[in-house]
JSON list of C-alpha atoms in Angstrom, two decimals:
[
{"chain": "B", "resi": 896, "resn": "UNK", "atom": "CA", "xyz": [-18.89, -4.72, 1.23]},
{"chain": "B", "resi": 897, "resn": "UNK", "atom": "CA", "xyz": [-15.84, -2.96, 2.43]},
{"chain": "B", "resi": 898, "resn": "UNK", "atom": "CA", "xyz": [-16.33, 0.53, 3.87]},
{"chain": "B", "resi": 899, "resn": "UNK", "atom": "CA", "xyz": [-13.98, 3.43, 2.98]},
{"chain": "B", "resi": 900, "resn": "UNK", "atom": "CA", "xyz": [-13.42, 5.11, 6.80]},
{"chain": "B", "resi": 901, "resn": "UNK", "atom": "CA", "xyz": [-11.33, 7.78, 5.54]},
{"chain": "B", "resi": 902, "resn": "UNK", "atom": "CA", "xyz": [-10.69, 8.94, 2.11]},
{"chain": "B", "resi": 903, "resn": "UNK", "atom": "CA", "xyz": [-10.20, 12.66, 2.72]},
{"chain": "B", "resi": 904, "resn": "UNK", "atom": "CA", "xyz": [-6.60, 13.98, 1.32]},
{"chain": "B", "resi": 905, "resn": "UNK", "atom": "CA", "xyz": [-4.35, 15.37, 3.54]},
{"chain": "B", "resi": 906, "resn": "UNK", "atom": "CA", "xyz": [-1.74, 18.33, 2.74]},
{"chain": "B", "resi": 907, "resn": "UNK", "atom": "CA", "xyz": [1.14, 18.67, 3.52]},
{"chain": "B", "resi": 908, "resn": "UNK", "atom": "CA", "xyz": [3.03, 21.98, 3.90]},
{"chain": "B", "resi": 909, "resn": "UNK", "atom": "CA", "xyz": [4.99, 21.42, 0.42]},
{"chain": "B", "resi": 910, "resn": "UNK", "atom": "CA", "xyz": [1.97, 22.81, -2.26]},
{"chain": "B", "resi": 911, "resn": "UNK", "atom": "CA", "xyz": [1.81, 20.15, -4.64]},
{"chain": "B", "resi": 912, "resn": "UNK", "atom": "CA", "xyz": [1.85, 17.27, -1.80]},
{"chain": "B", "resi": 913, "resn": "UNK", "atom": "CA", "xyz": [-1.11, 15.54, -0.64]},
{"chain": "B", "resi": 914, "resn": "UNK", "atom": "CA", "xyz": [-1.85, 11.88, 1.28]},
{"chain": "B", "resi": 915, "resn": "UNK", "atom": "CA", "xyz": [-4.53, 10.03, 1.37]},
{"chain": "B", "resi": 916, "resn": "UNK", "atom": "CA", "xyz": [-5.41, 7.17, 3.77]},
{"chain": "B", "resi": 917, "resn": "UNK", "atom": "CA", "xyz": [-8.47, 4.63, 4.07]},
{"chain": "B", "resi": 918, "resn": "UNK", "atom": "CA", "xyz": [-9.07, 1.61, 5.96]},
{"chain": "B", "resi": 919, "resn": "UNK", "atom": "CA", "xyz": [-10.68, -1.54, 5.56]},
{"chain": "B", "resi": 920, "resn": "UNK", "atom": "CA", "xyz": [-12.12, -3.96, 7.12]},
{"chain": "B", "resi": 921, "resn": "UNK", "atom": "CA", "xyz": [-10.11, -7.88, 6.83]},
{"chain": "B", "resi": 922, "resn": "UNK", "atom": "CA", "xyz": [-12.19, -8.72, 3.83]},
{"chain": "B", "resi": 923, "resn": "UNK", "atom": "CA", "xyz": [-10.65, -9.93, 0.30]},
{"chain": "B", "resi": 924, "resn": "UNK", "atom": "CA", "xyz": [-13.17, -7.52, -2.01]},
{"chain": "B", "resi": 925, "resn": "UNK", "atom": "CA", "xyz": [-11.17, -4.19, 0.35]},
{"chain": "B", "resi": 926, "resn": "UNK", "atom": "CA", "xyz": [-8.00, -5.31, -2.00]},
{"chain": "B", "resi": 927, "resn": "UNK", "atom": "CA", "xyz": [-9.95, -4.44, -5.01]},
{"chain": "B", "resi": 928, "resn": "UNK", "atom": "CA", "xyz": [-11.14, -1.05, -3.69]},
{"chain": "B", "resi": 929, "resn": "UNK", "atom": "CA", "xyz": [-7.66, -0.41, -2.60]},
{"chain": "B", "resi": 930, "resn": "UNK", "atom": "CA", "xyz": [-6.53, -1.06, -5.88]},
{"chain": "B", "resi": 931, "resn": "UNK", "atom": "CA", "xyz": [-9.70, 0.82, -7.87]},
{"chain": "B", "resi": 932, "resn": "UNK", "atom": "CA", "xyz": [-9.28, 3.73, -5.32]},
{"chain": "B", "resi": 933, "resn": "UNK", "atom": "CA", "xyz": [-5.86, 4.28, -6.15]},
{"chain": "B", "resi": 934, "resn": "UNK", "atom": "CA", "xyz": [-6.42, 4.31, -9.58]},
{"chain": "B", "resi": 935, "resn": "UNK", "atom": "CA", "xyz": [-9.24, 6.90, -9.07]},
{"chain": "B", "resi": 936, "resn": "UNK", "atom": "CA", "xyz": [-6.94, 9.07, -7.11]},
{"chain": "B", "resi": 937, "resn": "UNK", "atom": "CA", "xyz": [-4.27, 8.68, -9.49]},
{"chain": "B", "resi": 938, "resn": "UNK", "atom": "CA", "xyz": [-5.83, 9.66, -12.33]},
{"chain": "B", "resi": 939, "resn": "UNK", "atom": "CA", "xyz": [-7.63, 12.85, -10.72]},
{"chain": "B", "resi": 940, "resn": "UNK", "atom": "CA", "xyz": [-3.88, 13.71, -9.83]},
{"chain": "B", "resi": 941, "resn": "UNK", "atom": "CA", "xyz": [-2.87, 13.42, -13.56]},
{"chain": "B", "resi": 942, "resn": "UNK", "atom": "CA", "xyz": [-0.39, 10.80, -12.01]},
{"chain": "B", "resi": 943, "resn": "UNK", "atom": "CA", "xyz": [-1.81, 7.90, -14.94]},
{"chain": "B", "resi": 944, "resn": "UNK", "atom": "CA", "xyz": [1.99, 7.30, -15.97]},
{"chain": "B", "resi": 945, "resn": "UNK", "atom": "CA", "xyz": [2.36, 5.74, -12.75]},
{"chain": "B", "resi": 946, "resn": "UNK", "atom": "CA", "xyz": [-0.77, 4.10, -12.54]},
{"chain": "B", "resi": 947, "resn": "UNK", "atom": "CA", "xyz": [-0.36, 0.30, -13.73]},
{"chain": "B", "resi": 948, "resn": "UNK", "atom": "CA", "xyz": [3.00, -0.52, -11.49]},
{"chain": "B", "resi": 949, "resn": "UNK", "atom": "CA", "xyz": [1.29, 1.41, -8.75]},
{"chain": "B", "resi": 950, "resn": "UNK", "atom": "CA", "xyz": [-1.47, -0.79, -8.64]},
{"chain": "B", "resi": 951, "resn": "UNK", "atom": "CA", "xyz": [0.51, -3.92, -8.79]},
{"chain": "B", "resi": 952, "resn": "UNK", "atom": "CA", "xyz": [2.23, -2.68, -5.31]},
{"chain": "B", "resi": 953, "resn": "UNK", "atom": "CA", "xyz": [-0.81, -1.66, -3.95]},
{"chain": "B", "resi": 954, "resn": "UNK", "atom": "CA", "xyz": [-2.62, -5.15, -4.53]},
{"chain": "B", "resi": 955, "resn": "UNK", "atom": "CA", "xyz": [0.44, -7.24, -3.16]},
{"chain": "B", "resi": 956, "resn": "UNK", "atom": "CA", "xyz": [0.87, -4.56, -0.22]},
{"chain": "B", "resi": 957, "resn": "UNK", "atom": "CA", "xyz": [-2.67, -5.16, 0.33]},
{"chain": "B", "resi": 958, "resn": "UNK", "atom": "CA", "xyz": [-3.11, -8.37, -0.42]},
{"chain": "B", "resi": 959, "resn": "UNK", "atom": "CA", "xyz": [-0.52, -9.52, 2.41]},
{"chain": "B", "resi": 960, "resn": "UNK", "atom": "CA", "xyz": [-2.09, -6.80, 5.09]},
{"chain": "B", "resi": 961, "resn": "UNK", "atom": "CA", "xyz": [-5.95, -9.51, 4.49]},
{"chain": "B", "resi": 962, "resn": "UNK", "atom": "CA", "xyz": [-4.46, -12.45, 4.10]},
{"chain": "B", "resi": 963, "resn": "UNK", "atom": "CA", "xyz": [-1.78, -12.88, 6.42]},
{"chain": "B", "resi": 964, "resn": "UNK", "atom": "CA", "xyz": [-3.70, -10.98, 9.38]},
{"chain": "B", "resi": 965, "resn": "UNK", "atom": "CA", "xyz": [-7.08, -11.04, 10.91]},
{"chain": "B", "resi": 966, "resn": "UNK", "atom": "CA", "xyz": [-7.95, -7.36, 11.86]},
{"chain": "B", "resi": 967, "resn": "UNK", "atom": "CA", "xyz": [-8.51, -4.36, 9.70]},
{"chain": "B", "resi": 968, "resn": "UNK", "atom": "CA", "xyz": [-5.81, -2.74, 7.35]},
{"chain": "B", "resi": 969, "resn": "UNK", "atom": "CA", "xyz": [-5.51, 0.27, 5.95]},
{"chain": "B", "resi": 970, "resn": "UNK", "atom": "CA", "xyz": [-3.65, 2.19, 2.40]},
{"chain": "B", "resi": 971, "resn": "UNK", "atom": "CA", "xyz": [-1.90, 5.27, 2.61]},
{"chain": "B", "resi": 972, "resn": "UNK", "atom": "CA", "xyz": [-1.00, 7.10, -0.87]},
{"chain": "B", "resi": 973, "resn": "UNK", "atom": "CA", "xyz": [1.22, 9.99, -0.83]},
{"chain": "B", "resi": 974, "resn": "UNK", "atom": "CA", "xyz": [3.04, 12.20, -3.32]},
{"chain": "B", "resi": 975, "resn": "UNK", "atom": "CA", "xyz": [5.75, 14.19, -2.44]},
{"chain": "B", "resi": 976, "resn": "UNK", "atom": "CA", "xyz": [8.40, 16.06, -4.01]},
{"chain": "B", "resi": 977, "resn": "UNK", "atom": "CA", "xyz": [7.75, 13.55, -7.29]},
{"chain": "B", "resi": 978, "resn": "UNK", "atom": "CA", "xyz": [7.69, 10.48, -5.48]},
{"chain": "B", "resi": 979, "resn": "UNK", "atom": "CA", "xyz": [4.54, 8.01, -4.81]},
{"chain": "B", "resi": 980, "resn": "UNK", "atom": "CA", "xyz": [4.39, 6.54, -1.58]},
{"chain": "B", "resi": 981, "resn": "UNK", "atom": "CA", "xyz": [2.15, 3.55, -1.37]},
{"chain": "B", "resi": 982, "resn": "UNK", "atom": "CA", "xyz": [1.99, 1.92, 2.43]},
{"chain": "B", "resi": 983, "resn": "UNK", "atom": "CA", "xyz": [-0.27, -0.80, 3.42]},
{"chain": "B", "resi": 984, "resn": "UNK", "atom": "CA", "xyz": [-0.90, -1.05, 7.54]},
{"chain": "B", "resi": 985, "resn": "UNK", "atom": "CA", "xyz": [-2.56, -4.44, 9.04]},
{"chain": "B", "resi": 986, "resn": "UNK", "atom": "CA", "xyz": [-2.90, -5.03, 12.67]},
{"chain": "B", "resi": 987, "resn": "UNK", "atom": "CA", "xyz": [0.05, -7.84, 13.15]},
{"chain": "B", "resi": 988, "resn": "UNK", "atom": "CA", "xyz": [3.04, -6.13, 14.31]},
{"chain": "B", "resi": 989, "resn": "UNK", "atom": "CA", "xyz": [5.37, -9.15, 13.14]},
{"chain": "B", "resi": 990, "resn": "UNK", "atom": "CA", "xyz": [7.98, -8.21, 10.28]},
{"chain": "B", "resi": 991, "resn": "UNK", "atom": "CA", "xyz": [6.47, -9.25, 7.01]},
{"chain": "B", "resi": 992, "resn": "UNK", "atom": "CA", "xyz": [8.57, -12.63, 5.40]},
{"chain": "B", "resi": 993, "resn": "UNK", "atom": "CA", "xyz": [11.84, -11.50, 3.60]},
{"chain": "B", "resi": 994, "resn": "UNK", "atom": "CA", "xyz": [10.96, -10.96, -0.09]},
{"chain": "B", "resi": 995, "resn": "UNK", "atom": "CA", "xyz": [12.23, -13.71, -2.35]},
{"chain": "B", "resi": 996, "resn": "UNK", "atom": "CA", "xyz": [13.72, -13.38, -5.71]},
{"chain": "B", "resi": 997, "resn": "UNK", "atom": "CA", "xyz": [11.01, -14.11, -8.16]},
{"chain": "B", "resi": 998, "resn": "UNK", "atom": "CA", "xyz": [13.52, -17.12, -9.80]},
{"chain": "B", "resi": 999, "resn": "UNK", "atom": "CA", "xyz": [13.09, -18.92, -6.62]},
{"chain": "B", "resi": 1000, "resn": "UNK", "atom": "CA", "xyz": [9.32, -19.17, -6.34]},
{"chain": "B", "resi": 1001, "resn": "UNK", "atom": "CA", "xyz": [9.04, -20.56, -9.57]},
{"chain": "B", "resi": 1002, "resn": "UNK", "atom": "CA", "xyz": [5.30, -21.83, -10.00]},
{"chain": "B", "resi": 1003, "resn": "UNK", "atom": "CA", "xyz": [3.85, -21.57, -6.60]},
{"chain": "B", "resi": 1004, "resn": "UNK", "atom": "CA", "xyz": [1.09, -19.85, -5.58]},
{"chain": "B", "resi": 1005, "resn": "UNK", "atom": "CA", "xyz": [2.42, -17.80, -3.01]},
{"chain": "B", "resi": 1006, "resn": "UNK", "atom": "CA", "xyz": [5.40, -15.95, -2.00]},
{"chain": "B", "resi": 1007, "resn": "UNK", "atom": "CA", "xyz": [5.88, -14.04, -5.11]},
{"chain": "B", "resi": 1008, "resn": "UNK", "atom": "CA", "xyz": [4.45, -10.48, -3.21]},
{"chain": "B", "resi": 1009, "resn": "UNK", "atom": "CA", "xyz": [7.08, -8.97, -1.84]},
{"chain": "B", "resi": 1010, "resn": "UNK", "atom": "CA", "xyz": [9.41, -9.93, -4.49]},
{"chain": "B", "resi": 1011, "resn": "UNK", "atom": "CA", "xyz": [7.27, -8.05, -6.96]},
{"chain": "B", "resi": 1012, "resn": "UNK", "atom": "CA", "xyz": [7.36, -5.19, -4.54]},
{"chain": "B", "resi": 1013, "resn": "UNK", "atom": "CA", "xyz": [10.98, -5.06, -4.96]},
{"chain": "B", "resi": 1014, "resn": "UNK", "atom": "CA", "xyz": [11.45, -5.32, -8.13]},
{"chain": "B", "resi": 1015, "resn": "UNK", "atom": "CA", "xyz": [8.73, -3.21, -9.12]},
{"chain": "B", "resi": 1016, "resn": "UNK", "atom": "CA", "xyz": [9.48, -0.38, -6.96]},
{"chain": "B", "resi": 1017, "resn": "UNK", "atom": "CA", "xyz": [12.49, 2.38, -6.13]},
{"chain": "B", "resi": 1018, "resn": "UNK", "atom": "CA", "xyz": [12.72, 1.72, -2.66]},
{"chain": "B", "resi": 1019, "resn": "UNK", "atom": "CA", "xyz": [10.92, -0.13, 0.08]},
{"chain": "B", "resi": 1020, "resn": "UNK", "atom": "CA", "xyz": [10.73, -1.17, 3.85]},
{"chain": "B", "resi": 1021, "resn": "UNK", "atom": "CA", "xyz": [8.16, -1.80, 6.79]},
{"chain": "B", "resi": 1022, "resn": "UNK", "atom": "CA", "xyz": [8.72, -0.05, 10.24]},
{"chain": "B", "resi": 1023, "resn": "UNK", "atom": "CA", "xyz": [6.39, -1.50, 13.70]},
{"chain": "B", "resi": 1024, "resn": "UNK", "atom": "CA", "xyz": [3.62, 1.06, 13.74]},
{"chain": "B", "resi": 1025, "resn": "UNK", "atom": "CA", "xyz": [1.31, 2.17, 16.50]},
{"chain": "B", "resi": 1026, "resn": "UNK", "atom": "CA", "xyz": [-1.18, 4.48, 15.72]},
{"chain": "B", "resi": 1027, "resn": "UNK", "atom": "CA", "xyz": [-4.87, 5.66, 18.47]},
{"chain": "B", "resi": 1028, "resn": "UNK", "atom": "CA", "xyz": [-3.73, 2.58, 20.24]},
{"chain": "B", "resi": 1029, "resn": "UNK", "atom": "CA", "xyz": [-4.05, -0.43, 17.42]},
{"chain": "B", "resi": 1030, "resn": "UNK", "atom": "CA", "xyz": [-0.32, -1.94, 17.13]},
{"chain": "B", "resi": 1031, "resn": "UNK", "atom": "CA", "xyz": [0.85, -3.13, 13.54]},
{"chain": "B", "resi": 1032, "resn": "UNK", "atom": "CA", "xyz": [3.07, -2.73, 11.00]},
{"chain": "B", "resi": 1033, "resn": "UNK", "atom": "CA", "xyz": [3.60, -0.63, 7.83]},
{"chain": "B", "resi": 1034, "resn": "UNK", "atom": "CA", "xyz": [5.08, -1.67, 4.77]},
{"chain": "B", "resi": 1035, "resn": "UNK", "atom": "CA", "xyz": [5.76, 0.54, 1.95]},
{"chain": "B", "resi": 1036, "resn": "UNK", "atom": "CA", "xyz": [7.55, 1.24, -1.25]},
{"chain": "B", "resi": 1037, "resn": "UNK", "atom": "CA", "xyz": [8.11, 4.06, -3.60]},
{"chain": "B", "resi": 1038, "resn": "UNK", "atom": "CA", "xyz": [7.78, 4.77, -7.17]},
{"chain": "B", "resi": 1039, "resn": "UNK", "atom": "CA", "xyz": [9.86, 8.11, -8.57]},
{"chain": "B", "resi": 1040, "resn": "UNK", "atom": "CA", "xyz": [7.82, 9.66, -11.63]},
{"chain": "B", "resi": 1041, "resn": "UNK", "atom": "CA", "xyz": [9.75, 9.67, -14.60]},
{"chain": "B", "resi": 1042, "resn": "UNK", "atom": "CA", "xyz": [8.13, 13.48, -15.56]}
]
């Protein structure tokens, strides 16, 4: 079963901030504790509004970090200022594929994840990532709460 390496929240300086991260080993049950986990710490936020889309992200970020990659990966949630930050990290320091519009995938089986990242979300990008010596890549989007 997946392991949960580090759950703890971290604070920020702003008082009603806080981040989480975890990683995971490459395994395809860690996308649904990514996804359950999120919901867990969404709800214990009082963030539920934001729950469902959140989820979806989180599952296609997450997805793509275990499928497309053969090392570990790891979700970061953070809230901030009244936006959610959901990041996925994988090992592969390659850009992710540019997102297609959903019209274009029509009924295959892949492809359609970063496309429902964009539409789903505010805003989103990746950035090369190094991090205690492991090289990857972080992609991320945000959601603004509508309180």
């Amino acid at each position: 079963m997946p392991e949960i390496v580090d759950a703890e929240p971290e604070f920020t300086s702003e008082p009603d901030s806080w981040e989480y991260s975890f990683y995971v080993p490459n395994d395809p049950r860690a996308v649904t504790v990514s996804r359950r986990t999120l919901r867990l710490i969404l709800t214990v936020h009082g963030l539920i509004g934001l729950v469902d889309v959140a989820e979806l992200l989180a599952t296609e970020l997450m997805s793509n970090a275990v499928r497309h990659t053969k090392g570990p990966a790891a979700l970061r949630i953070r809230w901030s200022a009244g936006v959610l930050r959901i990041g996925a990290w994988d090992a592969d320091p390659r850009p992710p594929q540019p997102p297609r519009k959903l019209g274009q995938v029509g009924e295959a089986e892949d492809g359609r994840g970063l496309g429902m990242v964009v539409a789903c979300s505010d805003l989103w990008g990746w950035q090369p990532l190094s991090r205690f010596g492991n090289r990857g890549k972080f992609v991320w989007c945000e959601l603004k709460s509508a309180a």
